[in-house]
Amino acid sequence: MTNNYGPTLVISGGAGTIERDNFPAEEQQKYLDALKESLRVGYKILIEGGSSIDAVEASVISLEDCPLFNAGKGSVFTIGGKNELESSIMLGIPSHTAGACTLLHTIKNPIVLAKTLLLDPENPHVFLGGIEAEKYAKSKGLEMVDPSYFFTEQRWKQHMDGLEKGKSSENIGYDAPQLNFNDASQPEFDPSPMGTVGAVAVDVNGIIAAATSTGGFNNKKDGRIGDTPLIACGTWADNDTCGVSGTGNGEYFIRFSVARDVSARMQYLGENLHEAATTVIENLRKVGGNGGVVALDKYGNVAMPFNTSGMYRGYIRTSDGIPHAYIF
Ligand code: ASP
């Protein structure tokens, strides 16, 4: 018999090269505390009978507002020295309702815009980007900020270090775009720092919602759009199978439609959540794609596989009501 754990929330703070030896315990604790706080905020909504979409939004806002994670306040810089944010959200109901946004510079919490798009009965579109998305957000009364709000010393240093590294390696001017992501024979690219935040929840009514938000990766090309705002790639939700939020090398997540692939394996092959999610991440590893997913099904089973050295992640559910957070 299948366990039914009831309302459950699983979150991610990003996957990547996280080395235990170079990561002091007190620094690790800061990340774990921030993950637990995000779990508590979302779970409070679920446990009071609130909806999964409100829970994932609240969890993601908490991570977007925390400068430790690469989303919202802690977003990385593009090669041109800007912060370009993106996000998406999806409900597991039969209509597959979703909202997504990209190329944002002035919206404090991109996940709020994604949710607003999803819920707005007058909005016919799933996906809005750039200036028009920002105008729409303003018209809906969302919190707008000056682009300088997203500046943090740490991210700027990573941006400058990346530029410097690029200069010293002869033929390239910067970190990322010299690689052809379509060619698996290219040397492995480690977008350092990686990151992206995400949350997936199932509520008391068995409705699943998934949300993902990111700054992309350090020194991405200006105008680059990753997997995070792309439904089926970085985010997916289907009450009959699962909800998924991805983090990792977005070019792979796009080309292998990672989030939807987990759900499709459950739907067409009859795999359980754990089998489907771990197989997809293992398959990704075989083709050179780095990353992981957090996922859950309507029973509150949780999967958090990753093929990198670490992934900030955690879950909480009614069986003990305690936030569980992990890095390695
Ligand atoms: N998936 C994100 C992107 O490619 C980055 C990440 O999750 O680390 O934009």
Short mmCIF file of C-alpha atoms and ligand atoms in Angstrom, two decimals:
data_model
loop_
_atom_site.label_atom_id
_atom_site.label_comp_id
_atom_site.label_asym_id
_atom_site.label_seq_id
_atom_site.Cartn_x
_atom_site.Cartn_y
_atom_site.Cartn_z
CA MET A 1 0.00 0.00 0.00
CA THR A 2 1.20 3.50 -0.82
CA ASN A 3 1.97 5.78 2.10
CA ASN A 4 0.10 9.02 1.99
CA TYR A 5 2.19 11.62 3.74
CA GLY A 6 -0.30 14.43 3.17
CA PRO A 7 0.83 18.02 2.58
CA THR A 8 4.53 18.02 1.72
CA LEU A 9 7.06 20.55 0.51
CA VAL A 10 10.45 19.96 -1.10
CA ILE A 11 12.89 22.72 -2.02
CA SER A 12 16.17 23.30 -3.78
CA GLY A 13 18.75 26.05 -3.36
CA GLY A 14 20.82 24.94 -6.35
CA ALA A 15 23.15 22.15 -7.43
CA GLY A 16 26.80 22.45 -8.33
CA THR A 17 30.39 21.94 -7.37
CA ILE A 18 30.18 22.27 -3.63
CA GLU A 19 33.32 21.04 -1.94
CA ARG A 20 33.01 19.94 1.64
CA ASP A 21 36.69 20.57 2.38
CA ASN A 22 36.54 24.20 1.26
CA PHE A 23 33.27 24.88 2.99
CA PRO A 24 33.59 25.81 6.67
CA ALA A 25 30.96 24.30 8.93
CA GLU A 26 29.62 27.69 10.04
CA GLU A 27 29.13 28.70 6.39
CA GLN A 28 27.33 25.42 5.69
CA GLN A 29 25.10 26.15 8.65
CA LYS A 30 24.02 29.48 7.12
CA TYR A 31 22.76 27.67 4.03
CA LEU A 32 21.05 24.97 6.06
CA ASP A 33 19.34 27.60 8.22
CA ALA A 34 18.13 29.50 5.15
CA LEU A 35 16.77 26.29 3.62
CA LYS A 36 14.97 25.41 6.84
CA GLU A 37 13.46 28.88 7.05
CA SER A 38 12.16 28.54 3.49
CA LEU A 39 10.68 25.13 4.37
CA ARG A 40 8.99 26.53 7.49
CA VAL A 41 7.48 29.48 5.63
CA GLY A 42 5.96 27.28 2.92
CA TYR A 43 4.89 24.50 5.25
CA LYS A 44 3.01 26.91 7.53
CA ILE A 45 0.74 27.67 4.60
CA LEU A 46 0.23 24.00 3.76
CA ILE A 47 -0.46 22.93 7.31
CA GLU A 48 -3.05 25.67 7.76
CA GLY A 49 -4.90 24.25 4.76
CA GLY A 50 -3.50 26.73 2.24
CA SER A 51 -2.78 25.96 -1.39
CA SER A 52 0.36 24.45 -2.84
CA ILE A 53 0.80 27.43 -5.16
CA ASP A 54 0.87 29.84 -2.21
CA ALA A 55 3.27 27.54 -0.38
CA VAL A 56 5.80 27.27 -3.23
CA GLU A 57 5.59 31.00 -3.86
CA ALA A 58 6.31 31.77 -0.19
CA SER A 59 9.19 29.31 -0.05
CA VAL A 60 10.76 30.67 -3.20
CA ILE A 61 10.35 34.30 -2.06
CA SER A 62 12.25 33.42 1.08
CA LEU A 63 15.10 32.02 -1.03
CA GLU A 64 14.95 34.90 -3.53
CA ASP A 65 15.33 37.38 -0.67
CA CYS A 66 18.33 35.54 0.75
CA PRO A 67 21.63 36.70 -0.82
CA LEU A 68 23.16 33.23 -0.39
CA PHE A 69 21.21 31.80 -3.32
CA ASN A 70 21.41 32.60 -7.00
CA ALA A 71 17.92 34.03 -7.47
CA GLY A 72 16.35 37.39 -6.61
CA LYS A 73 18.69 39.33 -4.32
CA GLY A 74 21.60 36.90 -4.71
CA SER A 75 21.50 36.68 -8.50
CA VAL A 76 24.71 36.39 -10.47
CA PHE A 77 25.81 38.87 -13.13
CA THR A 78 25.74 38.51 -16.89
CA ILE A 79 28.86 39.01 -18.96
CA GLY A 80 27.71 42.59 -19.46
CA GLY A 81 27.47 43.19 -15.71
CA LYS A 82 23.69 43.01 -15.37
CA ASN A 83 21.37 40.81 -13.35
CA GLU A 84 18.81 39.10 -15.57
CA LEU A 85 16.29 37.15 -13.57
CA GLU A 86 13.76 34.55 -14.63
CA SER A 87 11.22 32.21 -13.09
CA SER A 88 8.24 29.93 -13.69
CA ILE A 89 5.44 28.27 -11.81
CA MET A 90 2.97 25.52 -12.69
CA LEU A 91 -0.09 23.86 -11.23
CA GLY A 92 -0.68 20.12 -11.60
CA ILE A 93 -4.35 20.50 -12.47
CA PRO A 94 -5.66 19.06 -15.77
CA SER A 95 -5.44 22.40 -17.62
CA HIS A 96 -1.67 22.50 -16.90
CA THR A 97 -1.91 26.14 -15.89
CA ALA A 98 1.45 27.90 -15.85
CA GLY A 99 3.15 31.30 -15.74
CA ALA A 100 6.72 32.22 -16.67
CA CYS A 101 8.88 35.30 -17.08
CA THR A 102 12.42 36.17 -18.14
CA LEU A 103 14.96 38.96 -18.76
CA LEU A 104 13.87 40.88 -15.68
CA HIS A 105 15.89 43.65 -14.05
CA THR A 106 13.50 45.49 -11.75
CA ILE A 107 11.12 42.93 -10.24
CA LYS A 108 12.12 42.13 -6.70
CA ASN A 109 10.56 38.67 -6.67
CA PRO A 110 10.25 37.11 -10.13
CA ILE A 111 8.23 34.21 -8.74
CA VAL A 112 5.46 36.63 -7.79
CA LEU A 113 5.26 37.76 -11.41
CA ALA A 114 5.10 34.15 -12.63
CA LYS A 115 2.27 33.44 -10.21
CA THR A 116 0.45 36.64 -11.14
CA LEU A 117 0.59 35.65 -14.81
CA LEU A 118 -0.73 32.21 -13.96
CA LEU A 119 -3.65 33.48 -11.89
CA ASP A 120 -4.65 36.51 -13.98
CA PRO A 121 -7.90 35.57 -15.77
CA GLU A 122 -7.30 38.33 -18.30
CA ASN A 123 -3.81 37.21 -19.21
CA PRO A 124 -3.87 34.83 -22.20
CA HIS A 125 -0.11 34.18 -22.14
CA VAL A 126 2.08 31.71 -20.29
CA PHE A 127 5.39 33.47 -20.82
CA LEU A 128 6.36 37.16 -20.80
CA GLY A 129 9.83 38.66 -21.02
CA GLY A 130 11.78 41.89 -20.76
CA ILE A 131 10.35 45.40 -20.62
CA GLU A 132 6.78 44.34 -21.32
CA ALA A 133 6.89 41.83 -18.49
CA GLU A 134 8.14 44.58 -16.18
CA LYS A 135 5.40 46.96 -17.33
CA TYR A 136 2.83 44.27 -16.67
CA ALA A 137 4.27 43.63 -13.21
CA LYS A 138 4.10 47.33 -12.39
CA SER A 139 0.49 47.53 -13.58
CA LYS A 140 -0.34 44.69 -11.20
CA GLY A 141 1.24 46.48 -8.26
CA LEU A 142 4.19 44.10 -7.80
CA GLU A 143 7.17 45.33 -5.81
CA MET A 144 9.64 46.98 -8.22
CA VAL A 145 13.24 47.83 -7.35
CA ASP A 146 16.10 49.72 -8.88
CA PRO A 147 18.46 47.27 -10.69
CA SER A 148 21.11 48.16 -8.09
CA TYR A 149 19.04 46.25 -5.50
CA PHE A 150 20.48 43.04 -6.97
CA PHE A 151 24.10 44.12 -6.51
CA THR A 152 26.05 42.08 -3.97
CA GLU A 153 29.80 42.24 -3.42
CA GLN A 154 30.13 38.47 -3.57
CA ARG A 155 28.43 38.10 -6.98
CA TRP A 156 30.31 41.07 -8.41
CA LYS A 157 33.58 39.49 -7.36
CA GLN A 158 32.57 36.22 -9.03
CA HIS A 159 31.70 38.18 -12.16
CA MET A 160 35.07 39.99 -12.17
CA ASP A 161 36.99 36.79 -11.38
CA GLY A 162 35.23 35.11 -14.30
CA LEU A 163 36.20 37.94 -16.65
CA GLU A 164 39.77 37.78 -15.43
CA LYS A 165 39.96 34.02 -15.94
CA GLY A 166 38.60 34.46 -19.44
CA LYS A 167 41.24 37.06 -20.32
CA SER A 168 44.09 34.82 -19.24
CA SER A 169 42.98 31.92 -21.38
CA GLU A 170 44.02 33.35 -24.74
CA ASN A 171 41.24 32.99 -27.25
CA ILE A 172 38.26 33.95 -25.14
CA GLY A 173 37.00 37.16 -23.67
CA TYR A 174 34.89 35.62 -20.98
CA ASP A 175 33.75 32.47 -19.24
CA ALA A 176 30.80 30.86 -20.86
CA PRO A 177 29.87 31.56 -24.45
CA GLN A 178 33.00 30.13 -26.03
CA LEU A 179 31.62 26.67 -25.42
CA ASN A 180 29.25 25.01 -27.80
CA PHE A 181 26.65 23.47 -25.54
CA ASN A 182 25.28 21.44 -28.42
CA ASP A 183 28.50 19.52 -28.78
CA ALA A 184 28.94 16.88 -26.10
CA SER A 185 32.63 16.52 -27.03
CA GLN A 186 33.38 20.04 -25.77
CA PRO A 187 35.30 20.26 -22.48
CA GLU A 188 33.13 20.19 -19.41
CA PHE A 189 31.88 23.58 -18.39
CA ASP A 190 31.36 24.24 -14.74
CA PRO A 191 29.23 27.33 -14.41
CA SER A 192 30.54 28.44 -11.10
CA PRO A 193 28.63 29.37 -9.12
CA MET A 194 25.64 27.36 -10.20
CA GLY A 195 22.37 27.80 -8.45
CA THR A 196 18.67 28.34 -8.85
CA VAL A 197 16.00 27.99 -6.26
CA GLY A 198 12.88 25.88 -6.47
CA ALA A 199 9.98 24.49 -4.50
CA VAL A 200 7.41 21.78 -5.13
CA ALA A 201 4.43 21.17 -2.88
CA VAL A 202 1.32 19.06 -2.61
CA ASP A 203 -1.52 20.48 -0.56
CA VAL A 204 -4.34 18.96 1.45
CA ASN A 205 -6.45 18.72 -1.72
CA GLY A 206 -3.79 16.71 -3.55
CA ILE A 207 -2.92 19.60 -5.87
CA ILE A 208 0.73 19.86 -6.83
CA ALA A 209 2.51 23.13 -7.63
CA ALA A 210 6.11 23.64 -8.75
CA ALA A 211 8.09 26.88 -8.85
CA THR A 212 11.63 27.76 -9.95
CA SER A 213 13.58 31.04 -9.96
CA THR A 214 17.13 31.96 -10.94
CA GLY A 215 19.73 34.52 -11.91
CA GLY A 216 21.06 31.99 -14.45
CA PHE A 217 24.80 31.41 -14.26
CA ASN A 218 27.79 33.62 -13.73
CA ASN A 219 28.76 35.55 -16.86
CA LYS A 220 26.03 34.13 -19.04
CA LYS A 221 25.57 36.06 -22.23
CA ASP A 222 23.19 39.02 -21.90
CA GLY A 223 19.82 37.95 -23.25
CA ARG A 224 20.47 34.26 -22.60
CA ILE A 225 17.36 32.43 -21.43
CA GLY A 226 17.82 29.19 -19.51
CA ASP A 227 15.65 26.27 -18.52
CA THR A 228 14.24 27.85 -15.37
CA PRO A 229 11.41 29.82 -17.01
CA LEU A 230 10.74 27.09 -19.57
CA ILE A 231 7.82 24.88 -18.67
CA ALA A 232 8.78 21.20 -19.10
CA CYS A 233 12.49 21.97 -18.84
CA GLY A 234 13.05 23.58 -15.42
CA THR A 235 9.54 23.28 -14.01
CA TRP A 236 6.69 20.81 -14.33
CA ALA A 237 3.59 19.79 -12.36
CA ASP A 238 0.98 17.11 -12.97
CA ASN A 239 -1.22 15.86 -10.13
CA ASP A 240 -1.30 12.36 -11.64
CA THR A 241 2.46 11.99 -11.73
CA CYS A 242 4.62 14.57 -9.97
CA GLY A 243 5.89 18.11 -9.62
CA VAL A 244 9.50 18.89 -10.50
CA SER A 245 11.89 21.82 -10.14
CA GLY A 246 15.33 21.60 -11.72
CA THR A 247 18.73 23.13 -11.16
CA GLY A 248 21.85 22.66 -13.20
CA ASN A 249 23.28 23.37 -16.60
CA GLY A 250 20.21 24.84 -18.26
CA GLU A 251 21.27 24.11 -21.82
CA TYR A 252 21.04 20.38 -21.02
CA PHE A 253 17.81 20.77 -19.09
CA ILE A 254 16.32 22.45 -22.14
CA ARG A 255 17.57 19.93 -24.69
CA PHE A 256 16.44 16.95 -22.61
CA SER A 257 13.22 18.54 -21.26
CA VAL A 258 14.26 17.28 -17.87
CA ALA A 259 11.32 18.23 -15.67
CA ARG A 260 8.71 16.81 -18.01
CA ASP A 261 10.83 13.72 -18.62
CA VAL A 262 10.52 12.71 -14.95
CA SER A 263 6.75 12.98 -15.20
CA ALA A 264 6.63 11.19 -18.58
CA ARG A 265 8.53 8.19 -17.21
CA MET A 266 5.94 7.85 -14.47
CA GLN A 267 3.09 8.32 -16.92
CA TYR A 268 4.22 6.04 -19.74
CA LEU A 269 6.55 3.56 -18.06
CA GLY A 270 4.74 3.29 -14.74
CA GLU A 271 7.91 4.11 -12.81
CA ASN A 272 7.59 5.44 -9.28
CA LEU A 273 8.84 8.92 -8.43
CA HIS A 274 12.19 7.77 -7.14
CA GLU A 275 12.93 5.57 -10.18
CA ALA A 276 11.86 8.25 -12.65
CA ALA A 277 13.76 11.13 -11.05
CA THR A 278 16.99 9.23 -10.43
CA THR A 279 16.98 7.76 -13.95
CA VAL A 280 16.55 11.16 -15.56
CA ILE A 281 19.41 12.66 -13.56
CA GLU A 282 21.62 9.64 -14.25
CA ASN A 283 20.83 9.88 -17.98
CA LEU A 284 21.75 13.54 -17.83
CA ARG A 285 25.08 12.69 -16.27
CA LYS A 286 25.81 10.25 -19.13
CA VAL A 287 25.48 13.01 -21.71
CA GLY A 288 27.50 15.49 -19.66
CA GLY A 289 24.69 17.48 -18.05
CA ASN A 290 25.22 18.62 -14.47
CA GLY A 291 22.44 19.18 -11.99
CA GLY A 292 19.56 17.77 -10.05
CA VAL A 293 15.87 18.00 -9.40
CA VAL A 294 13.58 18.16 -6.41
CA ALA A 295 10.31 16.38 -6.99
CA LEU A 296 7.28 14.96 -5.22
CA ASP A 297 4.14 13.02 -6.06
CA LYS A 298 0.60 13.49 -4.77
CA TYR A 299 1.25 11.08 -1.87
CA GLY A 300 4.08 13.25 -0.59
CA ASN A 301 6.86 10.91 -1.70
CA VAL A 302 9.94 13.02 -2.26
CA ALA A 303 12.96 12.61 -4.57
CA MET A 304 16.01 14.90 -4.64
CA PRO A 305 18.59 13.28 -6.97
CA PHE A 306 21.64 15.18 -8.26
CA ASN A 307 24.77 14.26 -10.17
CA THR A 308 26.96 17.09 -8.87
CA SER A 309 29.03 17.07 -5.69
CA GLY A 310 26.25 18.80 -3.80
CA MET A 311 22.80 20.28 -3.97
CA TYR A 312 21.19 22.55 -1.40
CA ARG A 313 17.89 20.85 -0.72
CA GLY A 314 15.32 19.89 1.88
CA TYR A 315 11.81 18.73 2.60
CA ILE A 316 9.13 18.90 5.25
CA ARG A 317 5.92 16.94 5.67
CA THR A 318 3.27 16.08 8.19
CA SER A 319 4.85 12.84 9.43
CA ASP A 320 7.17 14.84 11.68
CA GLY A 321 6.68 18.50 10.69
CA ILE A 322 10.44 19.03 10.98
CA PRO A 323 12.43 20.79 8.22
CA HIS A 324 15.12 18.44 6.86
CA ALA A 325 17.91 20.21 4.97
CA TYR A 326 21.02 18.86 3.25
CA ILE A 327 23.94 19.98 1.13
CA PHE A 328 25.90 16.82 0.28
N1 ASP B 1 19.51 26.10 -14.48
C1 ASP B 1 20.06 27.42 -14.32
C2 ASP B 1 20.35 28.00 -15.66
O1 ASP B 1 20.94 27.34 -16.49
C3 ASP B 1 21.30 27.48 -13.50
C4 ASP B 1 21.35 26.58 -12.32
O2 ASP B 1 20.39 25.98 -11.92
O3 ASP B 1 22.43 26.47 -11.74
O4 ASP B 1 20.05 29.14 -15.86
#
